[in-house]
Short mmCIF file of N, CA and C in Angstrom, two decimals:
data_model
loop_
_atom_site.label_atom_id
_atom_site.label_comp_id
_atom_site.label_asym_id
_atom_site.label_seq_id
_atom_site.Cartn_x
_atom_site.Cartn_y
_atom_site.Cartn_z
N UNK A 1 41.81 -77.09 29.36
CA UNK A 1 43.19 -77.01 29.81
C UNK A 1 43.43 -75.62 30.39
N UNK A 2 43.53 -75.57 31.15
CA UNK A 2 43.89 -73.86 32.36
C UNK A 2 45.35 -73.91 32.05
N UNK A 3 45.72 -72.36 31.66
CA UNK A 3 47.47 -71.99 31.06
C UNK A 3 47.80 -71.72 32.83
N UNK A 4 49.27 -71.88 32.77
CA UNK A 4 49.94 -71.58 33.99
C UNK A 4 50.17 -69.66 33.96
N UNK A 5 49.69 -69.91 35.41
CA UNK A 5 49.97 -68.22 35.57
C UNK A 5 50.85 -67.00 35.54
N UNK A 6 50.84 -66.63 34.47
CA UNK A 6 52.42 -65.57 34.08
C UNK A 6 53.24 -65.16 35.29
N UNK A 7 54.39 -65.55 35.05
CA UNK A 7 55.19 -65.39 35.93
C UNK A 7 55.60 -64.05 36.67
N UNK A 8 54.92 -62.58 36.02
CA UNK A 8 55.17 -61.65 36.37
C UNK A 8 54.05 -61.35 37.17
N UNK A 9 53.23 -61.64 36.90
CA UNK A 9 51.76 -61.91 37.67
C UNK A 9 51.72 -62.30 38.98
N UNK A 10 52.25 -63.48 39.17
CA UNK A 10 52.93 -64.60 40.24
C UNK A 10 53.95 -63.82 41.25
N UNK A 11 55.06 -62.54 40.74
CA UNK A 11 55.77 -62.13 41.09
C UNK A 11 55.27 -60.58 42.04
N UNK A 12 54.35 -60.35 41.63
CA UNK A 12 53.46 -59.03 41.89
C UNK A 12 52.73 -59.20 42.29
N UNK A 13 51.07 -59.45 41.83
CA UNK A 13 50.16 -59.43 42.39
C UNK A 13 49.94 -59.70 44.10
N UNK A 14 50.73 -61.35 44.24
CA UNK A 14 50.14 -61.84 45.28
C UNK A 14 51.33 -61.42 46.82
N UNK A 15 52.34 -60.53 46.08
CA UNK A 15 53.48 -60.49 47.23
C UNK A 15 52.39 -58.53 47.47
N UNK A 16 52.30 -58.02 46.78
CA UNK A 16 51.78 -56.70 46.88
C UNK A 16 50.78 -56.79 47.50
N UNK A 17 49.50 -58.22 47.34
CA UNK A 17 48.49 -58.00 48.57
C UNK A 17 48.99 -58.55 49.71
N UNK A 18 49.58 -59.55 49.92
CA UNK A 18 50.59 -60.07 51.17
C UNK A 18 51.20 -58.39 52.45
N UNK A 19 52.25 -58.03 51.33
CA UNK A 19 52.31 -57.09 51.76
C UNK A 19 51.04 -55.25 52.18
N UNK A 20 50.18 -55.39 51.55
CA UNK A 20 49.56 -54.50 51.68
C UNK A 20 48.66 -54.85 53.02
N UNK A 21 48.47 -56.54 52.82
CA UNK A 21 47.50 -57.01 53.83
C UNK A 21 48.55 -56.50 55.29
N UNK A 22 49.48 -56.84 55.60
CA UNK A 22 50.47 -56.89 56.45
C UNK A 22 50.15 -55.14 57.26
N UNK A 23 50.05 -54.14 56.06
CA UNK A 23 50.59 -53.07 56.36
C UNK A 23 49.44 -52.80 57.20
N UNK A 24 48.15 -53.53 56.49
CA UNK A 24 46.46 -53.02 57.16
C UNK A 24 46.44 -53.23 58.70
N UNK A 25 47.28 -54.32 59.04
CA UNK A 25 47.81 -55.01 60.44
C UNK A 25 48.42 -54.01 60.76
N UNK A 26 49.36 -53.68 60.67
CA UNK A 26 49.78 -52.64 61.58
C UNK A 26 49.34 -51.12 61.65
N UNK A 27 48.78 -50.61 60.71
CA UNK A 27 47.91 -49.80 61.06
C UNK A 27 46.59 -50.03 61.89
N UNK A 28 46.26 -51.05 62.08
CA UNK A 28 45.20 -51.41 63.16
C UNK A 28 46.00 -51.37 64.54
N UNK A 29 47.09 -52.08 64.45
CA UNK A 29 47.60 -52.25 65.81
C UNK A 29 48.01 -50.40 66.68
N UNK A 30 48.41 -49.63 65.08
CA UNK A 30 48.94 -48.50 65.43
C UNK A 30 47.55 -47.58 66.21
N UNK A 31 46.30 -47.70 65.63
CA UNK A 31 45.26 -47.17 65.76
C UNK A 31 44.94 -47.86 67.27
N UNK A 32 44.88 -48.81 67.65
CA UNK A 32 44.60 -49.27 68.56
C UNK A 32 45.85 -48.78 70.08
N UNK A 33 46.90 -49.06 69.67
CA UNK A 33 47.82 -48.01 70.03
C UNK A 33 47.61 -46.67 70.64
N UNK A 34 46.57 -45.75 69.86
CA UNK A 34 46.55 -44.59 69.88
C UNK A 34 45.45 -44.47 70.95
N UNK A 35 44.62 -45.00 70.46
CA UNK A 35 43.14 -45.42 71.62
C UNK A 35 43.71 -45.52 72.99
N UNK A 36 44.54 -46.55 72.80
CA UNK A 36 44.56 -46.93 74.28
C UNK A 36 45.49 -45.96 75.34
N UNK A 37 45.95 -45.08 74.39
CA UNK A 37 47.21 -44.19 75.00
C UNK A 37 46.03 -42.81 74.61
N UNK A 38 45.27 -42.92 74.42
CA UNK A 38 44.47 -41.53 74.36
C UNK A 38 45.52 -40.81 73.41
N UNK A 39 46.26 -40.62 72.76
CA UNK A 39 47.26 -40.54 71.88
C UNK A 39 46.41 -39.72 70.29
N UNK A 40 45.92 -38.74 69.90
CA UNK A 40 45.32 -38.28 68.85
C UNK A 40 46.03 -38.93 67.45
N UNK A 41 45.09 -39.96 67.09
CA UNK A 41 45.40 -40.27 65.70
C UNK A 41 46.38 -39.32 64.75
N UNK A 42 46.47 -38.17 64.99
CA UNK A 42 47.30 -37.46 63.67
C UNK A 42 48.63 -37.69 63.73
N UNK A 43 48.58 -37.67 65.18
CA UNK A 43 50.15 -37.51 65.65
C UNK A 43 50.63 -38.57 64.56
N UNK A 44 50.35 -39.55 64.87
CA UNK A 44 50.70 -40.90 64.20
C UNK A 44 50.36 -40.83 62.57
N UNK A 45 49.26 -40.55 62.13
CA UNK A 45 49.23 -40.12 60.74
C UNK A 45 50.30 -39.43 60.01
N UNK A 46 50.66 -37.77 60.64
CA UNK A 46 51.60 -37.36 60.50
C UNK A 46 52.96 -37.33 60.81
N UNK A 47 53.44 -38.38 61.63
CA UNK A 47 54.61 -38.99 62.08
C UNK A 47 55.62 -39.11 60.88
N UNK A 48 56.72 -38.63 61.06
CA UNK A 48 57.51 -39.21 59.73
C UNK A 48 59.18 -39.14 60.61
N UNK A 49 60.28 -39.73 59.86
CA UNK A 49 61.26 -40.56 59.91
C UNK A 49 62.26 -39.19 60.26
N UNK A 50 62.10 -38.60 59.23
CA UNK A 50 63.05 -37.07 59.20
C UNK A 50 62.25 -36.17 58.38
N UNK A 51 62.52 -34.80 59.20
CA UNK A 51 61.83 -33.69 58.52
C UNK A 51 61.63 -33.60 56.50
N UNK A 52 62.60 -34.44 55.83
CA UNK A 52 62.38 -34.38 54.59
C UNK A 52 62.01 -35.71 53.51
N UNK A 53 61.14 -36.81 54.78
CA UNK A 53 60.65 -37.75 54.56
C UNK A 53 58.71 -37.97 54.62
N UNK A 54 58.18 -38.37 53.90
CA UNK A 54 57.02 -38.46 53.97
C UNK A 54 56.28 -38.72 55.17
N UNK A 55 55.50 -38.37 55.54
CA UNK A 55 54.61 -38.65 56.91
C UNK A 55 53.89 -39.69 56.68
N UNK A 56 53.48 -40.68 57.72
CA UNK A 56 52.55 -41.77 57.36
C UNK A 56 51.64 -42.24 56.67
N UNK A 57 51.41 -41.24 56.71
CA UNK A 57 49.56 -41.16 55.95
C UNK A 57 50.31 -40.95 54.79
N UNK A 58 51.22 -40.24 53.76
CA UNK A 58 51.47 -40.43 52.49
C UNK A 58 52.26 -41.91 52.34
N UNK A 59 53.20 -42.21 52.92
CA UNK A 59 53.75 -43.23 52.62
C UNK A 59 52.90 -44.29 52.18
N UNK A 60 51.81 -44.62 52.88
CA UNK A 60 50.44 -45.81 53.10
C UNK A 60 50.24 -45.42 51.00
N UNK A 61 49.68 -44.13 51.46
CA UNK A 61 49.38 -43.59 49.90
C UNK A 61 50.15 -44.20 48.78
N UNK A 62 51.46 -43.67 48.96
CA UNK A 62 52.64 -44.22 47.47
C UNK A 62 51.98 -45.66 47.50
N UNK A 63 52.46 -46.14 48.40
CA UNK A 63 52.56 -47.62 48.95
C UNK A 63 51.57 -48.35 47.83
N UNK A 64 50.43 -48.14 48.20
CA UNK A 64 49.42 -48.44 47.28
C UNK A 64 49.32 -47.67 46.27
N UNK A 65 49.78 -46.82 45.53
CA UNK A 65 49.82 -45.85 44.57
C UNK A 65 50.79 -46.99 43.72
N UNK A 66 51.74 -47.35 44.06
CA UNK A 66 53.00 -48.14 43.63
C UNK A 66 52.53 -50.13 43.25
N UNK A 67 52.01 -50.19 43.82
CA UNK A 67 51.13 -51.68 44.02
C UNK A 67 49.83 -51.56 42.71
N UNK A 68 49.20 -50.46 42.81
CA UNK A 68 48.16 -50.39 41.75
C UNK A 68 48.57 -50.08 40.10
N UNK A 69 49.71 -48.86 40.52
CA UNK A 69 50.49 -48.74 38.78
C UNK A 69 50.86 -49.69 38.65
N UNK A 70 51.81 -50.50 39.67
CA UNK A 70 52.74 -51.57 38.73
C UNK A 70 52.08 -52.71 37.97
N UNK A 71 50.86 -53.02 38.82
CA UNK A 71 49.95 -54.12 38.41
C UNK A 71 49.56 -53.85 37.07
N UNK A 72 48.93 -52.86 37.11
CA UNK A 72 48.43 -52.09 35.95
C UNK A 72 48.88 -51.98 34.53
N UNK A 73 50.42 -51.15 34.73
CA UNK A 73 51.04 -51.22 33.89
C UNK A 73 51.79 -52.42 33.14
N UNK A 74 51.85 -53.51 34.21
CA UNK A 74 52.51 -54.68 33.37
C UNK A 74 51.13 -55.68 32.76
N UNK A 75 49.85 -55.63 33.60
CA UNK A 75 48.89 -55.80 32.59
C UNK A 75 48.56 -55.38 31.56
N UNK A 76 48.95 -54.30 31.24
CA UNK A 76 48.43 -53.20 29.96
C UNK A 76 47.59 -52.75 29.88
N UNK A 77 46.98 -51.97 31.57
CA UNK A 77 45.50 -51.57 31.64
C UNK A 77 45.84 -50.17 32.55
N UNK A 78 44.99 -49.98 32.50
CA UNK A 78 45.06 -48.42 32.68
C UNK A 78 45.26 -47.77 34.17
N UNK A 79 46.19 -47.27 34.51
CA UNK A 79 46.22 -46.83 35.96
C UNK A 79 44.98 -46.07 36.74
N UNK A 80 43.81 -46.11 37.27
CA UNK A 80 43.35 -45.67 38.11
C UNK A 80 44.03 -44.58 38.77
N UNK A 81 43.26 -43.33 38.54
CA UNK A 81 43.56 -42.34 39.18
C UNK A 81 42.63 -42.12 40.61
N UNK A 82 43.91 -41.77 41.77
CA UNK A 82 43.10 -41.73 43.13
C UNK A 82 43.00 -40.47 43.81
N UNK A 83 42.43 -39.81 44.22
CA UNK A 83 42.75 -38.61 45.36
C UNK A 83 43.62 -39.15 46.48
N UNK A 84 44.68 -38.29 46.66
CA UNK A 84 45.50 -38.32 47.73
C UNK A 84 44.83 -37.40 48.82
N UNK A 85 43.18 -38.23 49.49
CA UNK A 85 42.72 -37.04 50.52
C UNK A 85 42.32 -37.86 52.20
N UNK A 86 42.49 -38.87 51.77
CA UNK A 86 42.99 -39.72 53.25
C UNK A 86 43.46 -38.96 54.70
N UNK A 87 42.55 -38.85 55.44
CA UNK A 87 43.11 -38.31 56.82
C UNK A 87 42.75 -39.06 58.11
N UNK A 88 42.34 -40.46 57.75
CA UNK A 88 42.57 -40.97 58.75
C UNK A 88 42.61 -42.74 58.75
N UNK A 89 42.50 -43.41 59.55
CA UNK A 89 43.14 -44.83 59.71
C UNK A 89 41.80 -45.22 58.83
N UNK A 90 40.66 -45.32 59.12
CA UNK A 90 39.77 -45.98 58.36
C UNK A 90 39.83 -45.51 56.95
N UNK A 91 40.37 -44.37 56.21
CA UNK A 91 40.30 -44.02 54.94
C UNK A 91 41.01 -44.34 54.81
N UNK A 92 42.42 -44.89 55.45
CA UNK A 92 43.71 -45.63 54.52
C UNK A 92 43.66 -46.85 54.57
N UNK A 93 42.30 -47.81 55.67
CA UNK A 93 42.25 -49.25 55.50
C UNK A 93 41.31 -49.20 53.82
N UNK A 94 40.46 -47.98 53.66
CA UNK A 94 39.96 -48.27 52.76
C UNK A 94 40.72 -48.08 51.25
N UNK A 95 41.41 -47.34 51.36
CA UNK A 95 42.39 -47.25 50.25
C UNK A 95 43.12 -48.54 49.99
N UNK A 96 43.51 -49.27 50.96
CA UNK A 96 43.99 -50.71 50.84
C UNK A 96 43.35 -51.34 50.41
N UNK A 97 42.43 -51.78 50.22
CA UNK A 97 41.14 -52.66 50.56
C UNK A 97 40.88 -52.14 48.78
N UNK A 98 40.53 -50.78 48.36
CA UNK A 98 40.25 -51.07 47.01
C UNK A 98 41.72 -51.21 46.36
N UNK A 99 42.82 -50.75 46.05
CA UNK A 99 43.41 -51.15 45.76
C UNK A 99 43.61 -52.57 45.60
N UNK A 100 43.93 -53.69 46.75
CA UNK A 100 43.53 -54.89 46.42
C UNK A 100 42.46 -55.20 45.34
N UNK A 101 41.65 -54.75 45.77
CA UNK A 101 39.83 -54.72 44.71
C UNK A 101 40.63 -54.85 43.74
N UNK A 102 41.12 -53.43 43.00
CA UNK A 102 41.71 -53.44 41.73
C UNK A 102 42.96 -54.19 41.42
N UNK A 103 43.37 -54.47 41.99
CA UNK A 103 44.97 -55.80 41.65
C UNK A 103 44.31 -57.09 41.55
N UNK A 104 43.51 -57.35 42.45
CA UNK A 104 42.48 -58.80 41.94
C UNK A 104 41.81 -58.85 40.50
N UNK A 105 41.31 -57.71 40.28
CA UNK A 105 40.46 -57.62 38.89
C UNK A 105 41.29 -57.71 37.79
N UNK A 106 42.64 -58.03 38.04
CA UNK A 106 42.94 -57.91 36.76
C UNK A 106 43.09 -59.12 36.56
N UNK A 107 43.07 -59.41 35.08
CA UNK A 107 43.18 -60.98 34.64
C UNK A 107 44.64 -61.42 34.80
N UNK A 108 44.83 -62.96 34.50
CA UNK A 108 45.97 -63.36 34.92
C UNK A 108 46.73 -63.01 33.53
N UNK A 109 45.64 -63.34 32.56
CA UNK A 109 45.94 -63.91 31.29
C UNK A 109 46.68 -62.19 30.90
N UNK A 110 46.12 -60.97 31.41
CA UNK A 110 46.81 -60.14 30.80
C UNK A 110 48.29 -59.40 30.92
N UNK A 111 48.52 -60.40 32.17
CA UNK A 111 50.20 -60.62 32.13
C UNK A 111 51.14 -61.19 31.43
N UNK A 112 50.59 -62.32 30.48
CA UNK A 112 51.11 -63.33 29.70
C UNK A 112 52.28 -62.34 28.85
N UNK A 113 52.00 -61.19 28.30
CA UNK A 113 53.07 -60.97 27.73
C UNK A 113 54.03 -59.19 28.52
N UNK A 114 53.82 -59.15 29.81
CA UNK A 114 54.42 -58.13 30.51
C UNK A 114 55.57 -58.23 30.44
N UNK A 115 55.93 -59.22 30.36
CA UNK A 115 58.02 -59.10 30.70
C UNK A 115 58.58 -58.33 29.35
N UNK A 116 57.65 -58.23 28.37
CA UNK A 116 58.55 -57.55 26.94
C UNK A 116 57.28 -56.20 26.98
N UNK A 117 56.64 -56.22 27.68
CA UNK A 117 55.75 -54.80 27.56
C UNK A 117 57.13 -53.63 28.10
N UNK A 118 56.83 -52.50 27.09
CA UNK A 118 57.79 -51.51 27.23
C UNK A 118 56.66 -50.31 28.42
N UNK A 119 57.52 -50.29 29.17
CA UNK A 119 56.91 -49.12 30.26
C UNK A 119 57.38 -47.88 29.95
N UNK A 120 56.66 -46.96 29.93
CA UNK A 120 57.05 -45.44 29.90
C UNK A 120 56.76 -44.72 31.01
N UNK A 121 57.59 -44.26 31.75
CA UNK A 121 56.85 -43.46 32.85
C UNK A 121 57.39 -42.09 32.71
N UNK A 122 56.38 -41.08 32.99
CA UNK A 122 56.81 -39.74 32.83
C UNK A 122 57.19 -39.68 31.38
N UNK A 123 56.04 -39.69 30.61
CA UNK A 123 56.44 -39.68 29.10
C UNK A 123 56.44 -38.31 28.94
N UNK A 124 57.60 -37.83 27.62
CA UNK A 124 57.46 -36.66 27.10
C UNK A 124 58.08 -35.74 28.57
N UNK A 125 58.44 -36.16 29.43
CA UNK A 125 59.40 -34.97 30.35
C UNK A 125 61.23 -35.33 30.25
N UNK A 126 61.40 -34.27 30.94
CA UNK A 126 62.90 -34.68 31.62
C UNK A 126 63.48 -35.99 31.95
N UNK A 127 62.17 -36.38 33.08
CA UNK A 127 62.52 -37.52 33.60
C UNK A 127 62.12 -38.94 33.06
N UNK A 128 61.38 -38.48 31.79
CA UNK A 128 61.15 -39.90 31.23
C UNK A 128 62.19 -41.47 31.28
N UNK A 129 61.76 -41.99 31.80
CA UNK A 129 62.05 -43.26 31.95
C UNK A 129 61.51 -44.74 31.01
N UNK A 130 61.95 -45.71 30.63
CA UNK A 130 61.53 -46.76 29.93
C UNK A 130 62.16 -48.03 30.62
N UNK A 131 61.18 -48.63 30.64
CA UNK A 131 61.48 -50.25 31.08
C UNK A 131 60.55 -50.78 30.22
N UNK A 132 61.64 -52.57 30.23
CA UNK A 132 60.92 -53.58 29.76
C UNK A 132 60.50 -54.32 31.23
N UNK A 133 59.07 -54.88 30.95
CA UNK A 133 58.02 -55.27 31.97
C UNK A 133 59.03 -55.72 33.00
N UNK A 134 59.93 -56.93 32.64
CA UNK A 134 60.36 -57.92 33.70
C UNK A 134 61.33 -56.53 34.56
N UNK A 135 62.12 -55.67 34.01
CA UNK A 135 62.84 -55.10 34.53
C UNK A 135 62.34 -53.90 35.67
N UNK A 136 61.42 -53.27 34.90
CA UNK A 136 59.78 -52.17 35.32
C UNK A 136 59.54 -53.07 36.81
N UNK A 137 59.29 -54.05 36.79
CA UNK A 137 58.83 -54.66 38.14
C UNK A 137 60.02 -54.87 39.14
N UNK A 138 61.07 -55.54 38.80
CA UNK A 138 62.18 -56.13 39.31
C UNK A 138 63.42 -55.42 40.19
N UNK A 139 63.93 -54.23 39.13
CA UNK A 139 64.47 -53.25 39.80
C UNK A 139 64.00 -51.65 40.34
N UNK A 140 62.37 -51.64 39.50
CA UNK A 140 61.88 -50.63 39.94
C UNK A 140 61.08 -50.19 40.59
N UNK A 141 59.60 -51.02 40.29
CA UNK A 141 58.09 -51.38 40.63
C UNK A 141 58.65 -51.98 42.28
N UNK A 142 58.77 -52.80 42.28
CA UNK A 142 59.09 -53.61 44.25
C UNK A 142 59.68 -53.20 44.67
N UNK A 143 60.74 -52.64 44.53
CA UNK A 143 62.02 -52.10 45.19
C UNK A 143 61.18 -50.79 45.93
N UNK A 144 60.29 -50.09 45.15
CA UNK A 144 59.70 -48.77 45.40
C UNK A 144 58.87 -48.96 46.34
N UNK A 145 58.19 -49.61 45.84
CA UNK A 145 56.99 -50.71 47.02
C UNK A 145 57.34 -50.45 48.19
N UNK A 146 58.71 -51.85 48.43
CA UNK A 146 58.72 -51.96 50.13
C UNK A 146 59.17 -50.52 50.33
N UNK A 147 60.09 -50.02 49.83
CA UNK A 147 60.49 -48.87 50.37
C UNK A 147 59.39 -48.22 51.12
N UNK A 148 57.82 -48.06 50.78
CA UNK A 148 57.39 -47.12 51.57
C UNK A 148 56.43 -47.90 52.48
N UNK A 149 56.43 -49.21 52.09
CA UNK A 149 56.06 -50.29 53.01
C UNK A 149 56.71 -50.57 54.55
N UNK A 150 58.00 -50.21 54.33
CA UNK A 150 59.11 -50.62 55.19
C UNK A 150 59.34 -49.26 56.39
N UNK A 151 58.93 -48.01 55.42
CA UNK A 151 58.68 -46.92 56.20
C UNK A 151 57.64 -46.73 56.77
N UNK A 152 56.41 -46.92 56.24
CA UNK A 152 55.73 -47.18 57.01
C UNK A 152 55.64 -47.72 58.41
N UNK A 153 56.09 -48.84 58.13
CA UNK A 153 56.13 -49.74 59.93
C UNK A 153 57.42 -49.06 60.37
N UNK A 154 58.59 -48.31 59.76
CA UNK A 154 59.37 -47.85 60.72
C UNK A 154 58.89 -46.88 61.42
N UNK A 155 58.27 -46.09 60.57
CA UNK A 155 57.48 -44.61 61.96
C UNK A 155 57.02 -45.22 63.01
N UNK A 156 55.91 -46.25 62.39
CA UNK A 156 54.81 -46.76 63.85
C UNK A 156 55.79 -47.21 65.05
N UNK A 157 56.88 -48.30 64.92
CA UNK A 157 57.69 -48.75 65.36
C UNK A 157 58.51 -47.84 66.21
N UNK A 158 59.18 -46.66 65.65
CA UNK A 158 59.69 -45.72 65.74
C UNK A 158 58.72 -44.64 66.94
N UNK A 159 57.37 -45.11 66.77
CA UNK A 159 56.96 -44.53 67.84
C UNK A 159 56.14 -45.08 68.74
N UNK A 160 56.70 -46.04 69.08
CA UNK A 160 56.47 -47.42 69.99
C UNK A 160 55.17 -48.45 70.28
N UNK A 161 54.70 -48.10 68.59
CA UNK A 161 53.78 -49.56 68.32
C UNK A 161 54.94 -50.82 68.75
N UNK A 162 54.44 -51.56 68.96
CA UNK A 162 54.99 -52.67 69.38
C UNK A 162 54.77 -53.66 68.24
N UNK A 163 55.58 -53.75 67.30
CA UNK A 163 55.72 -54.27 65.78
C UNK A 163 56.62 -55.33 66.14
N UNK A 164 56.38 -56.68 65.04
CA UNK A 164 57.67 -57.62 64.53
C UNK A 164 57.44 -57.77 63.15
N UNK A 165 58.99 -58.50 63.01
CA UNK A 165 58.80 -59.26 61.48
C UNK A 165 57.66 -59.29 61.07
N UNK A 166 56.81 -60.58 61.42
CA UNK A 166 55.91 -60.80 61.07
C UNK A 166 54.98 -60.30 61.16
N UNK A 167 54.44 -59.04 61.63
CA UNK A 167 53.25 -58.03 61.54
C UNK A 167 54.05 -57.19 59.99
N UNK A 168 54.87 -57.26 60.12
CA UNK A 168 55.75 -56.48 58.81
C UNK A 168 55.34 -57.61 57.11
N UNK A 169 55.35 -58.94 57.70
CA UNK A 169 54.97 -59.33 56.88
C UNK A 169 53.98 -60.06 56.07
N UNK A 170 52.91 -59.76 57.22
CA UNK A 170 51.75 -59.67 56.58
C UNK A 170 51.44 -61.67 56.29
N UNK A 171 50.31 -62.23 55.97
CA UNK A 171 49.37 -63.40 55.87
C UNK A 171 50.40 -63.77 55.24
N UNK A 172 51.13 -65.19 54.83
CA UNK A 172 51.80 -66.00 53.33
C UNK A 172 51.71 -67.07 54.08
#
């Protein structure tokens, strides 16, 4: 008898590779973009929204930084620590690409009890924070997500990749 797949599981996993897949798309299109405009990759790497907003190449970073904790943490497994040393389009398809790796590997079964797993983030500081799983994902974990998902394709966009919806939203 196969158990049905935890619903927080269901809620995360497969919208975070959806979306991550999406983002790999438009960083190809952006790269290709750059090629064809003789256009130096950094520009676009380092492109950002307003002077006190992240540049591309970090956003990609959180992006998946945010996709790998949340998974993680509502499984009850241990966050993977990454270097933030990415400087160019093929090191941030590859940062995608394991990330996925690691959101696949986790079992389904170790979501079964995430919605009452208590999250701590920034334990022992100022800013310590606590969520229960369902909430950790719902108002905090996704919300954070697209945010740098959404920035992402606004720079490229913003600097006249030729983006839609649906490059925004990736395979479903």
């Amino acid at each position: 008898m196969t158990h049905p797949t935890p619903f927080l599981q269901q809620a995360s996993v497969p919208v975070f590779k959806q979306m991550l897949g999406g983002l790999a798309d438009v960083l190809n299109k952006a790269e290709a973009h750059a090629t064809a405009r003789n256009i130096d990759p950094q520009v676009l790497l380092q492109s950002r929204l307003f002077p006190d907003m992240f540049a591309l190449l970090r956003q990609v970073q959180v992006a998946c930084d945010f996709a790998k904790g949340v998974s993680a943490r509502l499984a009850g497994a241990e966050v993977p620590s990454v270097a933030d040393d990415e400087t160019s389009f093929a090191q941030l398809h590859a940062r995608i690409q394991s990330t996925i790796a690691f959101i696949d590997s986790l079992p389904a079964a170790a979501f079964e009890t995430a919605g009452e797993r208590e999250i701590v983030l920034r334990p022992g500081t100022p800013k310590e924070r606590r969520f229960a799983g369902q909430a950790y994902l719902l108002a905090y974990g996704l919300p954070q997500f697209f945010f740098h998902v959404t920035t992402a394709y606004a720079i490229l966009r913003h600097n006249g990749i030729e983006l839609g919806k649906k490059d925004y939203m990736g395979a479903y």
